[in-house]
Every structure is written in C-alpha cells, then in structure tokens.
Amino acid sequence: MHLDYDTLIIGAGPAGCAAAYDLAQAGRRVLLVDRRTFPRPKACACGLTRKTLDALRYSVEPVSERICYEIVLQQASDDTSKREVKVRAKNPICAMAVRERFDAFCLAQTLAAGRNGGSATLRKIEHITSIDEHPTHIVLTVATATGPETFTAPVLIGADGSNGQTRRIEASLRNSGEAQSPSAPHWYEKGFALEACVPYSALPSSLPAGDAPTDLVFDFAPLPGGYGWLFPKGDHINIGVGAFAPTADDASTQLKSVTRDLLDQYTQHKLGVSLAALGAAITGQYLGMGGHAYIPHGRVLLTGDAAGLVDPLTGEGIHSALVSGQAAAAAILESIEKVEETERAELGAPSSPTASSSTKVGSEASKIATAYARHLQPLQQTLAFSARAARAFYRNPERGFRAMRNPLLRPLILKTYADGLPHTKLITALAKFV
Ligand SMILES: Cc1cc2nc3c(=O)[nH]c(=O)nc-3n(C[C@H](O)[C@H](O)[C@H](O)COP(=O)(O)OP(=O)(O)OC[C@H]3O[C@@H](n4cnc5c(N)ncnc54)[C@H](O)[C@@H]3O)c2cc1C
C-alpha cells in the first residue's frame, strides 16, 4: 500500500520541528500540520539553557537577544541577607530569545532541511477531525480552510502542546484496544503561567525592589509551588508568574492563584509600572507535566508538552520538547532501518529509502513505541528526579536556598539547571550535604 508520508507530525513548535528536522535530514518525507500561521505568538519566556542550545541541531544566534552569565534566585524572608542568592558562571547559563521569532526561525530551518529525497512540508489546518489506527498505518483526517483532507503514514507524532488534541485522541485509541494501558492520561498534570512584556523605556530610573533591569531573576516569593520571573530581552523584560509543582493537595486551586491581578501586582512591586496602565498584553498557557510516567503505545508517539515533559522544578519545557522530538525521530529511523536491513538481506542487494519499507514499519508499530520508550528514558529519569526535587523544594524553599548558599553545591546545582548534569551526581552531593 502506498502511504503519503513517512511520518505525520501535529504541531510545528519545538518538539514537532525537532522531530521533522532529523527525519528530513535522514531522507524521510514528513508532513507537519499546525492550526496557527507562523510567525505566531506563544506564551513563553523563551529562556534557552545551555542544554537547550546544545540539543538544537543549528545555531540560534540570529534570534538570540541576550546571553546571561548570572542567575538571581530570590525568596521571601524577613532576613534581607537571606533574600537573594546570585549564581555566576564563566560560561553562558542561558540565552534569551523572543518565542515568536525563535519558533519562526526553527521552522524555517526545518522546512529547509532535507537530504537524499527527505523533506518537511507544513500545512495549516483548522483542527484534527480524526486519527484512525489501522494494522499497518495511521489515517489522519483534518479540517482545512478549503475542506477536509486525509493523510496516511506508518506513524504519527503528537507535538501539539499542552492544549492539543492528540493526547486525548491517543488515550481514546488506547482505551478502545483490548488492554487498558496503565499509562492512560491520569499521569498528565498541568502547570499554569502568565506573562507580559515591559519595554525598558517604560521603567523608572531605579527598580523599586532593587533589581537591575538586566538581571535574570527567579523569585520564589510571590506564590507557593512556583515562582515569578524577570527575563531580560533586547528591548524589554519578560515578566511572569507560574505554578509548576503544586504544594497543596488540590492542584487546581493552586493553579487558580496564578491570576492577571497577581501578575499586575507583581509587576508593580518589581518594575514599578502597571500593566493595565501600559496597555501590556497578558498571555498565559498550561504547561504539560507528569510525563516521566508516560509509556508510548502504538503508532501515535507523544512529545514535548503533549507528553507532559515540562520540568516541574524549573518550568523549563523547550529542552524536553527538542529531546523528545529527536527521540521520536530516532525511534522511527531505527525501525525503518531495521526493515530495510531485512529487505537487503532478503534481496541480497542494497536498497534506498522507499515507501514500501515505511509500510512495513507500520506493521511493526509496537516496536516503534518500544524504541521510542528506550530513547525517551534518560529524559524521563531526569524528570522523575525533578518531580521529587520539586515536591521537596516547593514545600520548603528555604532548605533549597541553604543548599544554594553552599559554595560546593552551588556550582553543581547551576550545572544541573544549565547542562542537565546526570542527577545521580547531584543526589550524592545533596545526600552528603543533608
Ligand atoms: C508563560 C510560559 C513561560 C515559559 N517559559 C519557558 C522558558 O523560558 N524556557 C523553556 O524552556 N520553557 C518555557 N515554557 C514552556 C515551553 O513554552 C513549552 O514547554 C514548549 O513550548 C513546548 O513545546 P512543544 O513543541 O511541545 O509545544 P508548543 O510550543 O506548545 O507547540 C505546539 C504547536 O502545536 C500547535 N497546535 C496546538 N493544537 C493543535 C491542533 N489541534 N492541531 C494542530 N496544531 C496544533 C500549536 O499551534 C503550536 O504551534 C514556558 C511556558 C509558559 C506557558
């Protein structure tokens, strides 16, 4: 049977583009569908840690607006000497970009990628109508401005973020199968964050809470289970508040504490300006979490926020989106290569990528899911560690600040945030500290 593409990808954000880039570079034909027209705004402070920059397949220097070498960590404390810890590094900790431009840049790199007949194509859709899983392939039906369209491929990647449709459809596909998977989306949890942009030109000559306008600030004072932030860009500060790791039993109550009023008050407290008076837009979005417990299944692979892969300790999600997109691509390529190897052995002759080998990959669906689970495991292990660390830290931030004030632990904590240090090293050091 002829299939239209080697892979269908829903969502052209960081996760979808990362998967599409690797597949196209490896000679595969990919269709990306997205319901937005790019460039499109997306609520995100777009702090790109060192590990995020390392995971990207190309330099994002053209859209990087600032490089930060220092992080300022703040907490509520009556003792002013305990309110702040500054962590400085010789190497850049984080690059600052504006998400709309970052995503448009990554998409352009992805659409220009493609070797040996491989390519990534983007289609604007209205919404997904259905995803049907057949014994050898997926049939995706979408609504477009000009009517319904149908596409086929052996595998589909769900990269449509925290509010996407694929996760829910994938859950219903699983549940209609003979076995109820233990990983049906009860594992999926949500964080919530709001942000706004304040131009440097609107700031008073000195900031009321004593911050410098170009400080990269994580402030754990304004709400439990999350933080407020100041992320300095080229011509503005991205200011926000987010709840990532609920400390209350009722997580939804805690997410509801992240309000426009809270952000406006926080902006007045930190920057001395009113968002309402500035006419600044406040935007927000849920963040997908809990994905350390996600178990891939069948021919629909979830990635990024759709798979709940945001780090619950830091709220960072672009790194996980890239790594999971690349892991899905690696699993698909591995499966295709195995089929082609078998074909070569059977025919006794070399073969090039063909649609027929893709069709055979479709019949190997459980193997693709297993391969994806294997490629995803290192990230999931790190996120499971982060989930435990987040519970401990947000219940008692002072304990975490004590660790950060320790000169031996501080560089390790910084390295874990910036580079994704193997967590066993950090656990050993923390255990010694405790
Ligand atoms: C306020 C805020 C601040 C943040 N700050 C940071 C930060 O500084 N650093 C960091 O690393 N992370 C940050 N994050 C998290 C980060 O934004 C996400 O983790 C990241 O965007 C996930 O990438 P993704 O590709 O999985 O999904 P997304 O970036 O959400 O992309 C999903 C894509 O799918 C499309 N889509 C959605 N539904 C459909 C559909 N039904 N059909 C077709 N297409 C669809 C969307 O249009 C979008 O293009 C922040 C999040 C928020 C909310």
Short mmCIF file of C-alpha atoms and ligand atoms in Angstrom, two decimals:
data_model
loop_
_atom_site.label_atom_id
_atom_site.label_comp_id
_atom_site.label_asym_id
_atom_site.label_seq_id
_atom_site.Cartn_x
_atom_site.Cartn_y
_atom_site.Cartn_z
CA MET A 1 0.00 0.00 0.00
CA HIS A 2 1.30 3.47 -0.86
CA LEU A 3 1.42 5.85 2.10
CA ASP A 4 1.55 9.64 1.61
CA TYR A 5 4.39 10.30 4.11
CA ASP A 6 6.90 8.50 6.31
CA THR A 7 5.69 10.47 9.36
CA LEU A 8 2.84 12.85 10.17
CA ILE A 9 3.51 15.45 12.88
CA ILE A 10 0.82 17.51 14.59
CA GLY A 11 2.27 20.81 15.86
CA ALA A 12 5.22 22.80 14.46
CA GLY A 13 6.59 24.09 17.79
CA PRO A 14 9.99 22.97 19.16
CA ALA A 15 9.00 19.28 19.56
CA GLY A 16 7.43 18.92 16.11
CA CYS A 17 10.24 20.80 14.34
CA ALA A 18 12.96 18.82 16.17
CA ALA A 19 11.42 15.53 15.01
CA ALA A 20 10.77 16.78 11.47
CA TYR A 21 14.31 18.15 11.11
CA ASP A 22 16.00 14.84 11.98
CA LEU A 23 13.64 12.79 9.82
CA ALA A 24 14.03 15.08 6.79
CA GLN A 25 17.82 15.10 7.19
CA ALA A 26 17.73 11.30 7.22
CA GLY A 27 15.91 11.20 3.88
CA ARG A 28 12.31 10.82 5.12
CA ARG A 29 9.19 12.63 3.93
CA VAL A 30 7.40 14.42 6.75
CA LEU A 31 4.15 16.38 6.91
CA LEU A 32 3.84 18.93 9.73
CA VAL A 33 0.35 20.30 10.38
CA ASP A 34 -0.38 23.27 12.63
CA ARG A 35 -3.54 25.22 13.31
CA ARG A 36 -1.67 28.53 13.51
CA THR A 37 0.04 30.58 10.80
CA PHE A 38 3.72 31.29 11.57
CA PRO A 39 5.15 33.53 12.91
CA ARG A 40 2.63 33.12 15.73
CA PRO A 41 2.76 34.35 19.34
CA LYS A 42 3.18 31.73 22.06
CA ALA A 43 3.18 32.42 25.81
CA CYS A 44 6.75 31.57 26.77
CA ALA A 45 9.66 33.41 28.41
CA CYS A 46 12.00 31.62 25.93
CA GLY A 47 14.97 31.19 28.25
CA LEU A 48 17.24 28.78 26.36
CA THR A 49 19.54 26.96 28.79
CA ARG A 50 22.93 25.64 27.68
CA LYS A 51 21.48 22.14 27.35
CA THR A 52 18.72 23.51 25.09
CA LEU A 53 21.28 25.24 22.86
CA ASP A 54 23.30 22.00 22.75
CA ALA A 55 20.24 19.97 21.79
CA LEU A 56 19.41 22.23 18.84
CA ARG A 57 20.83 20.99 15.51
CA TYR A 58 21.72 24.55 14.41
CA SER A 59 22.83 27.80 15.98
CA VAL A 60 20.02 30.13 17.05
CA GLU A 61 22.38 33.07 17.38
CA PRO A 62 20.40 35.12 14.81
CA VAL A 63 17.39 35.17 17.20
CA SER A 64 19.25 35.26 20.50
CA GLU A 65 18.83 38.71 22.09
CA ARG A 66 20.98 38.40 25.19
CA ILE A 67 23.33 35.92 26.86
CA CYS A 68 23.10 35.62 30.66
CA TYR A 69 26.05 34.58 32.84
CA GLU A 70 24.30 35.08 36.17
CA ILE A 71 21.03 33.97 37.78
CA VAL A 72 19.48 35.78 40.74
CA LEU A 73 17.41 33.50 42.99
CA GLN A 74 15.08 35.20 45.46
CA GLN A 75 12.80 34.04 48.26
CA ALA A 76 10.52 35.57 50.88
CA SER A 77 12.50 36.18 54.07
CA ASP A 78 12.45 38.71 56.91
CA ASP A 79 16.23 38.47 56.95
CA THR A 80 17.41 40.61 54.00
CA SER A 81 20.75 38.75 53.88
CA LYS A 82 18.83 35.56 53.08
CA ARG A 83 16.53 37.00 50.44
CA GLU A 84 18.81 36.55 47.45
CA VAL A 85 21.46 34.20 46.08
CA LYS A 86 23.43 35.17 42.96
CA VAL A 87 24.87 32.35 40.92
CA ARG A 88 27.51 33.34 38.37
CA ALA A 89 29.27 31.21 35.78
CA LYS A 90 32.18 31.67 33.37
CA ASN A 91 30.18 30.14 30.52
CA PRO A 92 26.77 31.38 29.38
CA ILE A 93 23.95 29.91 31.51
CA CYS A 94 21.04 30.87 29.35
CA ALA A 95 20.33 32.64 26.05
CA MET A 96 17.29 34.90 25.83
CA ALA A 97 15.06 34.91 22.77
CA VAL A 98 11.53 36.01 21.91
CA ARG A 99 9.44 32.94 21.34
CA GLU A 100 7.60 34.11 18.23
CA ARG A 101 10.91 34.76 16.43
CA PHE A 102 12.59 31.65 17.85
CA ASP A 103 9.82 29.35 16.60
CA ALA A 104 9.67 31.00 13.16
CA PHE A 105 13.46 30.62 12.86
CA CYS A 106 13.40 26.92 13.88
CA LEU A 107 10.53 26.24 11.49
CA ALA A 108 12.44 27.88 8.62
CA GLN A 109 15.50 25.68 9.39
CA THR A 110 13.24 22.62 9.45
CA LEU A 111 11.47 23.37 6.16
CA ALA A 112 14.87 23.99 4.53
CA ALA A 113 16.27 20.69 5.89
CA GLY A 114 16.16 17.51 3.86
CA ARG A 115 18.74 15.26 2.27
CA ASN A 116 18.52 12.26 -0.03
CA GLY A 117 14.94 12.98 -1.02
CA GLY A 118 13.86 13.79 2.53
CA SER A 119 11.72 16.86 3.18
CA ALA A 120 9.48 18.52 5.74
CA THR A 121 6.31 20.24 4.49
CA LEU A 122 3.96 22.41 6.54
CA ARG A 123 0.16 22.55 6.15
CA LYS A 124 -2.11 24.96 8.00
CA ILE A 125 -5.19 23.19 9.35
CA GLU A 126 -8.28 24.25 11.31
CA HIS A 127 -8.37 21.20 13.57
CA ILE A 128 -7.95 17.44 13.64
CA THR A 129 -11.14 15.60 12.73
CA SER A 130 -9.90 12.07 13.48
CA ILE A 131 -6.87 9.84 13.88
CA ASP A 132 -7.51 6.22 12.92
CA GLU A 133 -5.03 3.49 13.70
CA HIS A 134 -5.02 0.64 11.16
CA PRO A 135 -2.95 -2.56 11.33
CA THR A 136 -0.20 -1.05 9.16
CA HIS A 137 -0.68 2.71 9.24
CA ILE A 138 -2.36 5.85 10.54
CA VAL A 139 -5.07 7.81 8.74
CA LEU A 140 -5.21 11.46 9.82
CA THR A 141 -8.25 13.47 8.78
CA VAL A 142 -8.10 17.23 9.26
CA ALA A 143 -10.34 20.21 8.56
CA THR A 144 -8.69 22.89 6.43
CA ALA A 145 -9.98 26.24 5.18
CA THR A 146 -10.83 24.55 1.88
CA GLY A 147 -12.44 21.41 3.33
CA PRO A 148 -11.49 18.06 4.82
CA GLU A 149 -8.22 16.34 3.89
CA THR A 150 -6.80 12.92 4.68
CA PHE A 151 -3.15 11.89 5.03
CA THR A 152 -1.56 8.50 5.66
CA ALA A 153 1.75 7.40 7.19
CA PRO A 154 3.01 4.49 9.27
CA VAL A 155 3.43 6.70 12.34
CA LEU A 156 2.15 9.98 13.80
CA ILE A 157 3.90 12.27 16.30
CA GLY A 158 1.71 14.34 18.64
CA ALA A 159 3.61 17.62 19.20
CA ASP A 160 0.61 19.89 19.70
CA GLY A 161 1.46 21.16 23.16
CA SER A 162 -0.47 21.26 26.42
CA ASN A 163 -3.80 22.25 24.84
CA GLY A 164 -3.51 19.94 21.82
CA GLN A 165 -5.95 17.28 20.67
CA THR A 166 -3.57 14.37 20.02
CA ARG A 167 -3.06 13.33 23.65
CA ARG A 168 -6.79 12.94 24.18
CA ILE A 169 -7.26 11.07 20.89
CA GLU A 170 -4.29 8.83 21.70
CA ALA A 171 -5.86 7.99 25.07
CA SER A 172 -9.12 7.02 23.42
CA LEU A 173 -7.26 4.87 20.83
CA ARG A 174 -5.55 3.00 23.69
CA ASN A 175 -8.69 2.53 25.67
CA SER A 176 -10.59 1.07 22.73
CA GLY A 177 -7.86 -1.60 22.43
CA GLU A 178 -8.07 -4.89 24.29
CA ALA A 179 -5.78 -3.88 27.18
CA GLN A 180 -6.21 -0.80 29.36
CA SER A 181 -2.81 0.77 29.49
CA PRO A 182 -1.58 1.72 32.97
CA SER A 183 -0.29 4.97 31.48
CA ALA A 184 -3.66 6.34 30.27
CA PRO A 185 -3.54 10.08 30.93
CA HIS A 186 -4.10 10.01 34.66
CA TRP A 187 -0.35 10.68 34.65
CA TYR A 188 -0.85 14.00 32.86
CA GLU A 189 -0.56 17.01 35.14
CA LYS A 190 -0.67 20.71 34.43
CA GLY A 191 1.19 23.81 35.48
CA PHE A 192 0.00 27.27 34.55
CA ALA A 193 1.89 30.50 33.84
CA LEU A 194 1.11 34.08 32.81
CA GLU A 195 3.48 36.59 31.27
CA ALA A 196 3.74 40.12 29.90
CA CYS A 197 6.42 42.27 28.24
CA VAL A 198 7.53 45.61 29.68
CA PRO A 199 9.81 47.80 27.49
CA TYR A 200 12.97 49.09 29.18
CA SER A 201 11.85 52.56 28.09
CA ALA A 202 8.78 52.31 30.41
CA LEU A 203 10.84 51.54 33.55
CA PRO A 204 11.56 54.05 36.32
CA SER A 205 15.21 55.08 36.73
CA SER A 206 15.68 52.56 39.54
CA LEU A 207 13.53 49.48 40.12
CA PRO A 208 11.52 49.50 43.39
CA ALA A 209 12.56 46.02 44.60
CA GLY A 210 16.26 46.71 43.94
CA ASP A 211 16.71 44.50 40.83
CA ALA A 212 18.86 45.60 37.90
CA PRO A 213 16.87 45.76 34.62
CA THR A 214 19.11 43.13 33.00
CA ASP A 215 19.05 40.67 35.94
CA LEU A 216 17.76 37.18 35.16
CA VAL A 217 15.57 36.65 38.22
CA PHE A 218 13.76 33.58 39.59
CA ASP A 219 11.73 34.80 42.56
CA PHE A 220 10.08 32.16 44.77
CA ALA A 221 8.34 34.75 46.97
CA PRO A 222 5.10 35.64 45.09
CA LEU A 223 3.36 32.24 45.18
CA PRO A 224 3.72 28.71 46.58
CA GLY A 225 4.63 25.88 44.18
CA GLY A 226 6.10 28.20 41.57
CA TYR A 227 7.91 31.46 41.00
CA GLY A 228 7.85 34.90 39.48
CA TRP A 229 10.49 35.77 36.88
CA LEU A 230 12.22 38.63 35.13
CA PHE A 231 13.82 37.56 31.83
CA PRO A 232 15.74 40.43 30.15
CA LYS A 233 15.44 40.56 26.35
CA GLY A 234 16.81 43.03 23.78
CA ASP A 235 14.34 45.88 24.28
CA HIS A 236 12.04 44.59 27.04
CA ILE A 237 11.72 42.48 30.17
CA ASN A 238 9.54 39.39 30.03
CA ILE A 239 7.86 39.24 33.45
CA GLY A 240 5.73 36.35 34.60
CA VAL A 241 4.30 34.18 37.36
CA GLY A 242 3.78 30.44 37.16
CA ALA A 243 2.74 27.48 39.34
CA PHE A 244 4.56 24.30 38.39
CA ALA A 245 4.65 21.93 41.36
CA PRO A 246 1.52 22.27 43.48
CA THR A 247 2.26 22.03 47.17
CA ALA A 248 -1.45 21.87 48.05
CA ASP A 249 -3.37 18.59 47.65
CA ASP A 250 -5.84 20.38 45.39
CA ALA A 251 -3.59 21.31 42.49
CA SER A 252 -6.34 23.14 40.58
CA THR A 253 -6.80 25.61 43.47
CA GLN A 254 -3.13 26.41 43.34
CA LEU A 255 -3.18 26.95 39.56
CA LYS A 256 -6.10 29.34 40.07
CA SER A 257 -3.85 31.52 42.23
CA VAL A 258 -1.94 32.46 39.03
CA THR A 259 -4.14 35.40 38.02
CA ARG A 260 -3.83 38.57 35.98
CA ASP A 261 -4.16 40.52 39.25
CA LEU A 262 -1.24 38.61 40.75
CA LEU A 263 0.93 39.38 37.70
CA ASP A 264 -0.09 43.05 37.69
CA GLN A 265 0.68 43.42 41.42
CA TYR A 266 3.98 41.59 40.95
CA THR A 267 4.91 43.87 38.04
CA GLN A 268 4.19 46.96 40.15
CA HIS A 269 6.25 45.52 43.01
CA LYS A 270 9.26 44.57 40.82
CA LEU A 271 9.20 47.06 37.95
CA GLY A 272 7.18 49.95 39.38
CA VAL A 273 4.77 50.02 36.43
CA SER A 274 1.17 48.93 35.97
CA LEU A 275 0.50 46.51 33.10
CA ALA A 276 -3.02 47.90 32.79
CA ALA A 277 -1.73 51.48 32.52
CA LEU A 278 0.90 50.38 29.98
CA GLY A 279 -1.76 48.55 27.97
CA ALA A 280 0.57 45.50 28.01
CA ALA A 281 -0.99 42.22 26.87
CA ILE A 282 -1.03 39.42 29.44
CA THR A 283 -0.88 35.94 27.93
CA GLY A 284 -0.82 32.53 29.54
CA GLN A 285 -0.90 28.84 28.90
CA TYR A 286 -0.92 25.49 30.68
CA LEU A 287 2.35 23.56 30.84
CA GLY A 288 2.25 19.78 30.38
CA MET A 289 3.78 17.79 33.23
CA GLY A 290 3.83 14.27 34.72
CA GLY A 291 5.37 12.83 31.54
CA HIS A 292 8.05 10.90 33.40
CA ALA A 293 5.27 8.29 33.75
CA TYR A 294 4.21 8.35 30.07
CA ILE A 295 4.51 4.99 28.32
CA PRO A 296 4.44 5.20 24.49
CA HIS A 297 1.98 2.89 22.80
CA GLY A 298 1.04 2.00 19.24
CA ARG A 299 1.72 4.29 16.31
CA VAL A 300 0.96 7.65 17.96
CA LEU A 301 4.02 8.98 19.79
CA LEU A 302 3.55 11.96 22.12
CA THR A 303 6.34 14.53 22.51
CA GLY A 304 7.03 17.80 24.35
CA ASP A 305 4.17 19.37 26.33
CA ALA A 306 1.71 16.94 24.73
CA ALA A 307 3.61 14.19 26.59
CA GLY A 308 3.78 16.21 29.84
CA LEU A 309 7.56 16.65 29.63
CA VAL A 310 7.99 20.11 31.23
CA ASP A 311 10.46 20.06 34.11
CA PRO A 312 8.36 20.54 37.28
CA LEU A 313 11.22 22.07 39.24
CA THR A 314 12.09 24.84 36.77
CA GLY A 315 9.09 25.05 34.41
CA GLU A 316 11.53 24.60 31.52
CA GLY A 317 9.99 22.79 28.55
CA ILE A 318 11.83 23.68 25.33
CA HIS A 319 14.72 21.33 26.12
CA SER A 320 12.36 18.38 26.71
CA ALA A 321 10.41 19.26 23.58
CA LEU A 322 13.59 19.11 21.47
CA VAL A 323 14.95 15.96 23.09
CA SER A 324 11.64 14.07 22.89
CA GLY A 325 11.09 15.12 19.26
CA GLN A 326 14.57 13.87 18.42
CA ALA A 327 13.94 10.65 20.40
CA ALA A 328 10.74 10.00 18.40
CA ALA A 329 12.63 10.61 15.14
CA ALA A 330 15.44 8.27 16.23
CA ALA A 331 12.93 5.52 17.08
CA ILE A 332 11.20 5.86 13.71
CA LEU A 333 14.50 5.87 11.80
CA GLU A 334 15.72 2.85 13.74
CA SER A 335 12.56 0.94 12.85
CA ILE A 336 12.75 1.89 9.19
CA GLU A 337 16.43 0.95 9.05
CA LYS A 338 15.72 -2.46 10.59
CA VAL A 339 13.09 -3.16 7.94
CA GLU A 340 15.45 -2.02 5.19
CA GLU A 341 18.24 -4.20 6.57
CA THR A 342 15.93 -7.22 6.45
CA GLU A 343 14.93 -6.29 2.90
CA ARG A 344 18.57 -6.02 1.87
CA ALA A 345 19.35 -9.38 3.43
CA GLU A 346 16.35 -10.97 1.66
CA LEU A 347 17.17 -9.42 -1.71
CA GLY A 348 20.93 -9.65 -1.32
CA ALA A 349 21.18 -6.13 -2.70
CA PRO A 350 21.37 -2.58 -1.28
CA SER A 351 18.07 -0.63 -1.18
CA SER A 352 17.26 3.03 -0.79
CA PRO A 353 14.51 4.57 1.39
CA THR A 354 11.14 3.66 -0.14
CA ALA A 355 7.52 3.96 0.78
CA SER A 356 7.29 0.18 0.84
CA SER A 357 9.74 -0.07 3.76
CA SER A 358 7.69 2.59 5.55
CA THR A 359 4.57 0.48 5.09
CA LYS A 360 6.34 -2.46 6.67
CA VAL A 361 7.37 -0.25 9.58
CA GLY A 362 3.66 0.32 10.11
CA SER A 363 3.19 -3.36 10.84
CA GLU A 364 5.97 -3.07 13.45
CA ALA A 365 4.05 -0.49 15.50
CA SER A 366 4.69 -1.97 18.93
CA LYS A 367 8.42 -1.99 18.13
CA ILE A 368 8.39 1.74 17.29
CA ALA A 369 6.70 2.52 20.62
CA THR A 370 9.23 0.34 22.45
CA ALA A 371 12.13 2.02 20.64
CA TYR A 372 10.68 5.46 21.48
CA ALA A 373 10.34 4.46 25.15
CA ARG A 374 14.01 3.47 25.16
CA HIS A 375 15.17 6.72 23.54
CA LEU A 376 12.98 8.77 25.89
CA GLN A 377 14.09 7.03 29.07
CA PRO A 378 17.09 9.21 30.02
CA LEU A 379 14.92 12.35 29.81
CA GLN A 380 12.12 10.69 31.80
CA GLN A 381 14.59 9.64 34.50
CA THR A 382 15.78 13.24 34.84
CA LEU A 383 12.19 14.50 35.00
CA ALA A 384 11.26 11.89 37.63
CA PHE A 385 14.16 13.21 39.71
CA SER A 386 12.97 16.78 39.10
CA ALA A 387 9.44 15.85 40.21
CA ARG A 388 10.79 14.57 43.54
CA ALA A 389 13.10 17.56 43.90
CA ALA A 390 10.23 19.96 43.08
CA ARG A 391 7.99 18.45 45.79
CA ALA A 392 10.77 18.80 48.37
CA PHE A 393 11.89 22.27 47.23
CA TYR A 394 8.49 23.97 46.93
CA ARG A 395 7.32 22.60 50.32
CA ASN A 396 10.31 24.28 51.93
CA PRO A 397 12.19 26.68 49.62
CA GLU A 398 14.48 27.77 52.49
CA ARG A 399 16.05 24.29 52.53
CA GLY A 400 16.82 24.65 48.82
CA PHE A 401 18.26 28.13 49.36
CA ARG A 402 20.52 26.75 52.10
CA ALA A 403 21.88 24.26 49.56
CA MET A 404 22.35 27.06 47.01
CA ARG A 405 24.29 29.16 49.51
CA ASN A 406 26.71 26.26 49.98
CA PRO A 407 29.79 27.02 47.81
CA LEU A 408 30.33 23.34 46.97
CA LEU A 409 26.74 22.61 45.98
CA ARG A 410 26.03 25.87 44.14
CA PRO A 411 28.09 25.02 41.01
CA LEU A 412 26.54 21.54 40.89
CA ILE A 413 23.00 22.95 41.10
CA LEU A 414 23.82 25.50 38.43
CA LYS A 415 25.29 22.84 36.18
CA THR A 416 22.20 20.65 36.63
CA TYR A 417 19.98 23.54 35.51
CA ALA A 418 22.19 24.72 32.64
CA ASP A 419 23.61 21.43 31.34
CA GLY A 420 21.36 18.73 32.75
CA LEU A 421 24.08 17.16 34.86
CA PRO A 422 23.45 13.42 35.49
CA HIS A 423 21.25 13.63 38.55
CA THR A 424 22.99 10.79 40.42
CA LYS A 425 25.98 13.12 40.91
CA LEU A 426 23.74 15.80 42.39
CA ILE A 427 21.84 13.36 44.61
CA THR A 428 25.13 12.08 46.04
CA ALA A 429 26.31 15.63 46.75
CA LEU A 430 22.94 16.63 48.28
CA ALA A 431 22.88 13.50 50.43
CA LYS A 432 26.33 14.43 51.79
CA PHE A 433 25.10 17.98 52.42
CA VAL A 434 21.97 16.82 54.29
C1 LIG B 1 4.32 31.63 30.28
C2 LIG B 1 5.27 30.50 29.94
C3 LIG B 1 6.64 30.70 30.01
C4 LIG B 1 7.53 29.67 29.64
N1 LIG B 1 8.89 29.93 29.67
C5 LIG B 1 9.77 28.97 29.27
C6 LIG B 1 11.16 29.24 29.21
O1 LIG B 1 11.62 30.35 29.49
N2 LIG B 1 12.00 28.24 28.80
C7 LIG B 1 11.53 26.99 28.47
O2 LIG B 1 12.34 26.12 28.13
N3 LIG B 1 10.20 26.71 28.51
C8 LIG B 1 9.31 27.66 28.87
N4 LIG B 1 7.95 27.39 28.88
C9 LIG B 1 7.50 26.08 28.44
C10 LIG B 1 7.54 25.98 26.90
O3 LIG B 1 6.84 27.07 26.35
C11 LIG B 1 6.91 24.67 26.40
O4 LIG B 1 7.36 23.61 27.18
C12 LIG B 1 7.26 24.40 24.94
O5 LIG B 1 6.70 25.38 24.12
C13 LIG B 1 6.77 23.02 24.50
O6 LIG B 1 7.00 22.87 23.12
P1 LIG B 1 6.04 21.91 22.25
O7 LIG B 1 6.62 21.88 20.88
O8 LIG B 1 5.80 20.64 22.97
O9 LIG B 1 4.61 22.65 22.24
P2 LIG B 1 4.22 24.11 21.76
O10 LIG B 1 5.37 25.00 21.77
O11 LIG B 1 3.02 24.48 22.57
O12 LIG B 1 3.81 23.91 20.24
C14 LIG B 1 2.61 23.23 19.90
C15 LIG B 1 2.22 23.58 18.49
O13 LIG B 1 1.07 22.79 18.16
C16 LIG B 1 0.09 23.62 17.57
N5 LIG B 1 -1.23 23.02 17.86
C17 LIG B 1 -1.89 23.01 19.04
N6 LIG B 1 -3.05 22.35 18.92
C18 LIG B 1 -3.12 21.94 17.63
C19 LIG B 1 -4.07 21.19 16.89
N7 LIG B 1 -5.20 20.73 17.44
N8 LIG B 1 -3.83 20.95 15.58
C20 LIG B 1 -2.69 21.41 15.00
N9 LIG B 1 -1.75 22.11 15.65
C21 LIG B 1 -1.96 22.35 16.95
C22 LIG B 1 0.28 24.99 18.17
O14 LIG B 1 -0.20 26.00 17.30
C23 LIG B 1 1.81 25.04 18.33
O15 LIG B 1 2.44 25.60 17.20
C24 LIG B 1 7.04 28.40 29.23
C25 LIG B 1 5.66 28.19 29.16
C26 LIG B 1 4.77 29.23 29.50
C27 LIG B 1 3.28 28.96 29.39
#
